[in-house]
Tab-separated table of C-alpha atoms and ligand atoms in Angstrom:
chain	number	residue	atom	x	y	z
A	1	MET	CA	24.962	24.428	-3.398
A	2	LYS	CA	21.809	23.245	-5.260
A	3	THR	CA	20.567	25.404	-8.383
A	4	HIS	CA	17.873	25.083	-10.909
A	5	SER	CA	19.521	25.575	-14.918
A	6	GLU	CA	15.639	25.957	-15.796
A	7	PHE	CA	12.233	24.941	-14.915
A	8	LEU	CA	10.199	22.396	-16.450
A	9	THR	CA	6.664	24.144	-16.704
A	10	THR	CA	8.476	27.181	-18.533
A	11	SER	CA	10.720	25.325	-20.736
A	12	ALA	CA	10.033	24.555	-24.227
A	13	ARG	CA	8.618	20.872	-22.904
A	14	GLY	CA	6.008	22.222	-20.426
A	15	LEU	CA	4.024	20.400	-18.137
A	16	ASN	CA	3.305	17.227	-19.630
A	17	HIS	CA	-0.631	16.633	-19.226
A	18	ASN	CA	-0.539	13.267	-20.733
A	19	HIS	CA	1.691	11.604	-18.368
A	20	PRO	CA	-0.103	8.762	-16.462
A	21	MET	CA	1.448	10.155	-13.094
A	22	LEU	CA	-0.179	13.771	-13.660
A	23	LYS	CA	-3.657	11.874	-14.518
A	24	MET	CA	-3.064	9.958	-11.352
A	25	PHE	CA	-2.561	12.768	-9.341
A	26	GLN	CA	-5.790	14.180	-11.308
A	27	LYS	CA	-7.952	10.786	-9.880
A	28	ALA	CA	-6.133	11.366	-6.461
A	29	LYS	CA	-7.821	14.698	-6.159
A	30	ARG	CA	-11.308	13.291	-7.019
A	31	LEU	CA	-11.017	10.039	-5.006
A	32	GLY	CA	-8.365	10.638	-2.363
A	33	VAL	CA	-10.076	13.424	-0.613
A	34	TRP	CA	-12.381	11.452	1.740
A	35	ASP	CA	-12.145	12.425	5.700
A	36	PRO	CA	-11.291	9.946	8.200
A	37	ALA	CA	-12.635	11.923	11.135
A	38	ALA	CA	-16.296	12.182	8.967
A	39	ILE	CA	-16.571	8.659	9.480
A	40	ASP	CA	-19.360	7.439	11.403
A	41	LEU	CA	-17.950	4.493	14.332
A	42	SER	CA	-20.627	4.933	16.377
A	43	GLN	CA	-22.538	1.381	15.640
A	44	ASP	CA	-19.140	-0.191	15.693
A	45	ARG	CA	-18.542	0.879	19.019
A	46	GLU	CA	-21.849	-0.726	19.949
A	47	HIS	CA	-20.497	-4.067	18.109
A	48	TRP	CA	-17.215	-4.202	19.974
A	49	GLN	CA	-19.330	-4.399	23.047
A	50	THR	CA	-21.144	-7.436	22.025
A	51	PHE	CA	-17.676	-9.133	20.692
A	52	THR	CA	-16.342	-12.157	22.445
A	53	GLU	CA	-12.754	-12.166	23.686
A	54	PRO	CA	-11.104	-14.415	20.612
A	55	GLN	CA	-12.972	-11.745	18.556
A	56	LYS	CA	-11.718	-8.491	20.101
A	57	ASP	CA	-8.052	-10.073	20.328
A	58	ALA	CA	-8.555	-10.962	16.328
A	59	THR	CA	-9.536	-7.568	15.510
A	60	LEU	CA	-7.351	-5.912	17.886
A	61	ARG	CA	-4.284	-7.812	16.366
A	62	LEU	CA	-5.116	-6.754	12.830
A	63	ILE	CA	-5.860	-3.390	13.325
A	64	SER	CA	-2.359	-3.654	15.202
A	65	LEU	CA	-0.549	-4.735	12.375
A	66	PHE	CA	-2.237	-2.116	9.813
A	67	GLN	CA	-1.930	1.083	12.342
A	68	ALA	CA	1.940	-0.032	12.625
A	69	GLY	CA	2.153	-0.545	8.900
A	70	GLU	CA	0.401	2.812	7.777
A	71	GLU	CA	2.816	4.483	10.423
A	72	SER	CA	5.703	2.869	8.987
A	73	VAL	CA	4.941	3.677	5.335
A	74	THR	CA	4.171	7.221	6.179
A	75	LEU	CA	7.428	7.571	7.916
A	76	ASP	CA	9.470	5.826	5.299
A	77	LEU	CA	8.611	7.136	1.983
A	78	LEU	CA	10.103	10.607	2.232
A	79	PRO	CA	13.397	9.428	1.073
A	80	LEU	CA	12.034	8.276	-2.409
A	81	ILE	CA	9.977	11.541	-3.044
A	82	GLN	CA	13.374	13.037	-2.374
A	83	VAL	CA	15.003	11.421	-5.371
A	84	ILE	CA	12.117	11.863	-7.677
A	85	ALA	CA	12.275	15.696	-6.853
A	86	GLU	CA	16.137	15.867	-7.521
A	87	GLU	CA	15.722	14.094	-10.387
A	88	GLY	CA	13.486	16.905	-12.098
A	89	ARG	CA	10.552	14.459	-12.456
A	90	LEU	CA	7.838	16.741	-11.793
A	91	GLU	CA	4.737	14.814	-13.032
A	92	GLU	CA	5.854	12.049	-10.468
A	93	GLU	CA	6.232	14.145	-7.509
A	94	MET	CA	2.948	15.921	-7.802
A	95	TYR	CA	1.447	12.230	-8.057
A	96	LEU	CA	3.510	11.397	-4.560
A	97	THR	CA	2.242	14.902	-2.683
A	98	SER	CA	-1.182	12.824	-2.865
A	99	PHE	CA	0.469	9.649	-1.728
A	100	LEU	CA	2.043	10.959	1.206
A	101	PHE	CA	-1.422	12.466	2.232
A	102	GLU	CA	-3.501	9.297	1.860
A	103	GLU	CA	-1.056	7.342	4.078
A	104	ALA	CA	-1.165	10.191	6.703
A	105	LYS	CA	-4.786	9.420	6.460
A	106	HIS	CA	-4.622	5.958	6.904
A	107	VAL	CA	-2.823	6.390	10.202
A	108	GLU	CA	-5.757	8.899	11.168
A	109	PHE	CA	-8.318	6.265	10.815
A	110	MET	CA	-6.991	3.143	12.065
A	111	ASN	CA	-6.245	5.340	15.172
A	112	ARG	CA	-9.958	6.313	15.733
A	113	PHE	CA	-10.526	2.756	15.452
A	114	LEU	CA	-7.926	1.807	18.219
A	115	THR	CA	-8.735	4.767	20.473
A	116	GLU	CA	-12.352	5.174	19.873
A	117	VAL	CA	-13.944	1.683	18.948
A	118	ALA	CA	-11.636	-0.304	20.856
A	119	GLU	CA	-10.624	2.319	23.274
A	120	VAL	CA	-7.116	1.159	23.732
A	121	ARG	CA	-4.932	3.467	26.013
A	122	GLY	CA	-1.925	3.387	27.253
A	123	GLU	CA	-1.483	-0.232	26.322
A	124	ASP	CA	1.626	-1.556	24.293
A	125	LEU	CA	0.075	-3.596	21.086
A	126	SER	CA	3.727	-4.604	19.710
A	127	ARG	CA	3.017	-7.894	21.185
A	128	TYR	CA	1.169	-8.586	18.082
A	129	HIS	CA	3.968	-7.999	15.713
A	130	THR	CA	5.479	-11.447	14.672
A	131	PRO	CA	9.011	-12.170	13.795
A	132	SER	CA	8.014	-12.321	10.300
A	133	TYR	CA	6.274	-8.806	10.947
A	134	ARG	CA	9.310	-7.451	12.254
A	135	ALA	CA	11.465	-8.530	9.250
A	136	ILE	CA	9.539	-6.623	6.997
A	137	PHE	CA	8.389	-3.335	8.751
A	138	TYR	CA	11.168	-3.051	11.392
A	139	GLU	CA	13.919	-4.005	9.252
A	140	ALA	CA	13.378	-4.328	5.242
A	141	LEU	CA	11.226	-1.289	4.819
A	142	PRO	CA	12.993	1.289	6.745
A	143	GLN	CA	16.341	-0.217	5.590
A	144	ALA	CA	15.382	-0.006	1.871
A	145	MET	CA	13.780	3.289	1.749
A	146	HIS	CA	16.758	4.713	3.782
A	147	ARG	CA	19.284	3.522	1.613
A	148	LEU	CA	18.137	6.392	-0.802
A	149	THR	CA	19.673	8.887	1.263
A	150	TYR	CA	23.171	7.838	0.369
A	151	ASP	CA	22.633	5.617	-3.003
A	152	ARG	CA	20.435	6.593	-5.572
A	153	SER	CA	21.419	4.215	-8.496
A	154	PRO	CA	18.760	2.651	-10.103
A	155	VAL	CA	19.079	-0.687	-8.312
A	156	ALA	CA	18.819	0.899	-5.171
A	157	GLN	CA	15.413	2.878	-6.203
A	158	ALA	CA	14.243	-0.137	-7.629
A	159	GLU	CA	14.591	-2.534	-4.503
A	160	ALA	CA	13.089	0.232	-2.322
A	161	SER	CA	9.860	0.210	-4.260
A	162	VAL	CA	9.679	-3.397	-4.473
A	163	VAL	CA	9.862	-3.354	-0.762
A	164	TYR	CA	7.158	-0.663	-0.652
A	165	ASN	CA	5.065	-1.128	-3.046
A	166	MET	CA	5.037	-4.755	-3.765
A	167	ILE	CA	5.344	-6.394	-0.780
A	168	VAL	CA	4.416	-3.866	1.897
A	169	GLU	CA	1.587	-2.466	-0.170
A	170	GLY	CA	0.757	-4.998	-2.679
A	171	VAL	CA	0.938	-8.458	-0.770
A	172	LEU	CA	0.097	-7.236	2.767
A	173	ALA	CA	-2.042	-3.758	2.669
A	174	GLU	CA	-4.203	-4.810	-0.035
A	175	THR	CA	-4.070	-8.401	0.735
A	176	GLY	CA	-4.867	-7.887	4.408
A	177	TYR	CA	-7.556	-5.138	3.926
A	178	TYR	CA	-9.579	-7.110	1.167
A	179	GLY	CA	-9.630	-10.287	3.602
A	180	PHE	CA	-10.666	-8.107	6.749
A	181	PHE	CA	-13.177	-5.877	4.510
A	182	GLN	CA	-14.818	-9.148	3.082
A	183	ALA	CA	-15.240	-10.826	6.329
A	184	TYR	CA	-16.639	-7.826	8.075
A	185	LYS	CA	-18.707	-7.218	5.768
A	186	ARG	CA	-20.572	-10.992	5.488
A	187	GLN	CA	-20.830	-10.735	9.197
A	188	GLN	CA	-22.233	-7.321	8.785
A	189	VAL	CA	-20.292	-6.079	11.668
A	190	MET	CA	-18.315	-3.054	11.637
A	191	PRO	CA	-20.038	-0.951	9.171
A	192	GLY	CA	-18.166	2.217	9.550
A	193	LEU	CA	-14.442	0.408	9.674
A	194	VAL	CA	-15.863	-1.538	6.531
A	195	GLN	CA	-16.559	1.722	5.107
A	196	GLY	CA	-12.847	3.208	6.020
A	197	ILE	CA	-11.160	0.349	4.840
A	198	GLY	CA	-12.699	0.604	1.401
A	199	LYS	CA	-11.524	4.220	0.931
A	200	MET	CA	-8.124	2.995	1.778
A	201	MET	CA	-8.590	0.078	-0.406
A	202	GLN	CA	-9.052	2.577	-3.498
A	203	ASP	CA	-5.980	4.733	-2.357
A	204	GLU	CA	-3.815	1.643	-2.067
A	205	SER	CA	-4.847	0.561	-5.482
A	206	ARG	CA	-3.187	3.626	-6.646
A	207	HIS	CA	-0.003	3.547	-4.857
A	208	ILE	CA	0.504	0.177	-5.986
A	209	ALA	CA	-0.474	1.559	-9.946
A	210	PHE	CA	2.422	4.191	-9.177
A	211	GLY	CA	4.849	1.336	-8.106
A	212	VAL	CA	4.400	-0.828	-11.099
A	213	TYR	CA	4.717	1.824	-13.093
A	214	PHE	CA	7.993	3.229	-11.336
A	215	LEU	CA	9.637	-0.317	-11.643
A	216	SER	CA	8.484	-0.484	-15.049
A	217	ARG	CA	10.331	2.701	-15.680
A	218	LEU	CA	13.370	1.853	-14.072
A	219	ILE	CA	13.220	-1.741	-16.163
A	220	ALA	CA	12.458	0.301	-19.381
A	221	GLU	CA	15.538	3.027	-18.680
A	222	HIS	CA	18.240	0.509	-17.300
A	223	GLY	CA	17.239	-3.100	-18.335
A	224	ASP	CA	18.220	-6.174	-16.844
A	225	PRO	CA	20.291	-5.278	-14.080
A	226	VAL	CA	17.446	-3.858	-12.555
A	227	TRP	CA	14.907	-6.393	-13.864
A	228	GLU	CA	17.167	-9.391	-11.947
A	229	ALA	CA	17.645	-7.164	-8.713
A	230	ILE	CA	13.787	-7.110	-8.902
A	231	GLN	CA	13.531	-10.656	-9.214
A	232	ASN	CA	15.850	-11.339	-6.229
A	233	LYS	CA	14.283	-8.655	-3.981
A	234	MET	CA	10.767	-10.088	-4.375
A	235	ASN	CA	11.748	-13.768	-4.027
A	236	GLU	CA	14.256	-12.796	-0.858
A	237	LEU	CA	11.071	-10.920	0.974
A	238	LEU	CA	7.902	-13.214	-0.151
A	239	PRO	CA	8.611	-15.948	2.281
A	240	TYR	CA	8.391	-12.857	5.145
A	241	ALA	CA	5.140	-11.631	3.557
A	242	VAL	CA	3.614	-15.256	3.186
A	243	GLY	CA	4.903	-15.623	7.415
A	244	VAL	CA	3.244	-12.534	8.168
A	245	VAL	CA	-0.319	-14.051	7.187
A	246	GLN	CA	0.422	-17.330	8.318
A	247	GLU	CA	1.683	-16.355	11.818
A	248	VAL	CA	-1.525	-14.115	12.081
A	249	PHE	CA	-3.725	-17.388	11.782
A	250	GLN	CA	-1.704	-19.472	13.876
A	251	ALA	CA	-2.595	-17.563	16.931
A	252	TYR	CA	-5.925	-18.865	16.733
A	253	GLU	CA	-5.982	-22.223	15.664
A	254	PRO	CA	-8.174	-24.289	14.649
A	255	GLU	CA	-10.454	-21.646	13.808
A	256	MET	CA	-9.814	-17.669	13.192
A	257	PRO	CA	-12.696	-15.549	14.526
A	258	PHE	CA	-15.325	-13.949	11.731
A	259	GLY	CA	-15.220	-16.939	9.220
A	260	LEU	CA	-11.656	-15.405	8.188
A	261	GLU	CA	-10.048	-17.627	5.807
A	262	MET	CA	-5.975	-18.047	5.251
A	263	ASP	CA	-6.661	-19.229	1.650
A	264	GLU	CA	-9.094	-16.576	0.583
A	265	PHE	CA	-6.197	-13.870	1.717
A	266	MET	CA	-2.972	-16.154	0.369
A	267	ASN	CA	-5.168	-17.224	-3.190
A	268	TYR	CA	-5.673	-13.226	-3.546
A	269	ALA	CA	-2.255	-12.207	-2.776
A	270	MET	CA	-0.581	-14.691	-5.242
A	271	THR	CA	-3.117	-13.648	-8.023
A	272	GLN	CA	-2.748	-10.045	-7.970
A	273	PHE	CA	1.240	-10.640	-7.230
A	274	MET	CA	1.821	-12.704	-10.520
A	275	ARG	CA	-0.100	-10.358	-12.761
A	276	ARG	CA	1.826	-7.692	-11.516
A	277	GLU	CA	5.231	-9.206	-11.803
A	278	ASN	CA	3.856	-10.039	-15.435
A	279	ARG	CA	3.620	-6.581	-16.479
A	280	LEU	CA	6.930	-5.754	-14.930
A	281	ALA	CA	8.128	-9.120	-16.881
A	282	ARG	CA	6.761	-6.927	-20.129
A	283	ALA	CA	8.060	-4.099	-19.124
A	284	ARG	CA	11.645	-4.920	-20.559
A	285	THR	CA	10.350	-4.681	-24.342
A	286	LEU	CA	8.502	-1.847	-23.673
A	287	THR	CA	9.608	1.912	-24.894
A	288	LEU	CA	8.732	4.357	-22.456
A	289	GLU	CA	6.047	6.148	-24.751
A	290	GLN	CA	4.231	2.473	-24.933
A	291	LEU	CA	4.652	2.360	-20.993
A	292	TYR	CA	2.759	5.936	-20.352
A	293	GLN	CA	-0.255	4.131	-22.532
A	294	GLU	CA	0.021	0.478	-20.654
A	295	THR	CA	0.388	2.312	-17.348
A	296	GLU	CA	-2.980	4.279	-18.034
A	297	GLN	CA	-4.876	1.056	-19.114
A	298	ALA	CA	-3.785	-1.027	-16.159
A	299	GLU	CA	-4.258	1.535	-13.506
A	300	ALA	CA	-8.144	2.151	-14.691
A	301	GLU	CA	-8.428	-1.759	-14.832
A	302	ALA	CA	-7.163	-2.319	-11.372
A	303	ALA	CA	-9.291	0.621	-10.034
A	304	GLU	CA	-12.376	-1.088	-11.600
A	305	LEU	CA	-11.427	-4.070	-9.859
A	306	THR	CA	-11.592	-2.325	-6.780
A	307	ARG	CA	-14.426	-0.774	-7.088
A	308	GLY	CA	-16.293	-3.758	-7.677
A	309	ILE	CA	-14.930	-5.119	-4.527
A	310	VAL	CA	-15.841	-2.093	-2.362
A	311	GLU	CA	-19.153	-1.677	-4.222
A	312	GLY	CA	-20.109	-5.179	-4.583
B	1	MN3	MN1	-2.050	2.957	3.361
B	2	FE	FE1	-0.611	3.146	0.297
């Protein structure tokens, strides 16, 4: 039977207000409270009516990948939160409450687009889920996350976070939203969708910052076995992540609607991926105290970068 030997908040340690995840929780409360139900999609509905068949198909394809992706990250996060709660890491768990709330809002926003703009009802969109997409979202992600219900080793935790935060969020969600956002904004179509995706990108930048922090903490605490597991997992899954993007563009050869460019997706994905990998490599030489400081700085930089894209 589970018992508590003490409570952190009433112990001599107290709640750590300098913990980077408590600071990110504060930020999430200020920035993560946008309401997907309040975004005006009336112009988007008009634009949709003017789209050609290939434009409708490409939009529906991307949205169906985003929609199922948001559903899977919402369904699959709980085992990680459970591990963090059982380890008594209160500040991290407090941040994660906003994480799951935000993923639920992303599900809601994508669903509004499907039902209110594209007016999809009773249609099976899984035809857009290509082999690489299935390998990640139908298999690798749920497997890595649900493994935590019986294996809570540092390596299992690290592998789960690699799949969830580095591959699914860091390469696929962030990159997909970035490319989509830029293309539609340039074409001046779908203003409600562009606005909602801008909000989702800001939430996502915090989620990925959590992942980099969490993996860095595991490396700082457990060293090389965790670092090696992280590298192996990234190398194992990166080809599937690249495959997801390639399979989208292959469906529209020779040219993707809305001027969507594969290179724009790929270059952004690789730059971001390498930046994060470098930070993880550095974590091997950091103490936890140094890691806390670096996390705060890096999170602020990443947030600024995303804000520049969204507002620029
Ligand atoms: Mn999301
Ligand atoms: Fe996320």
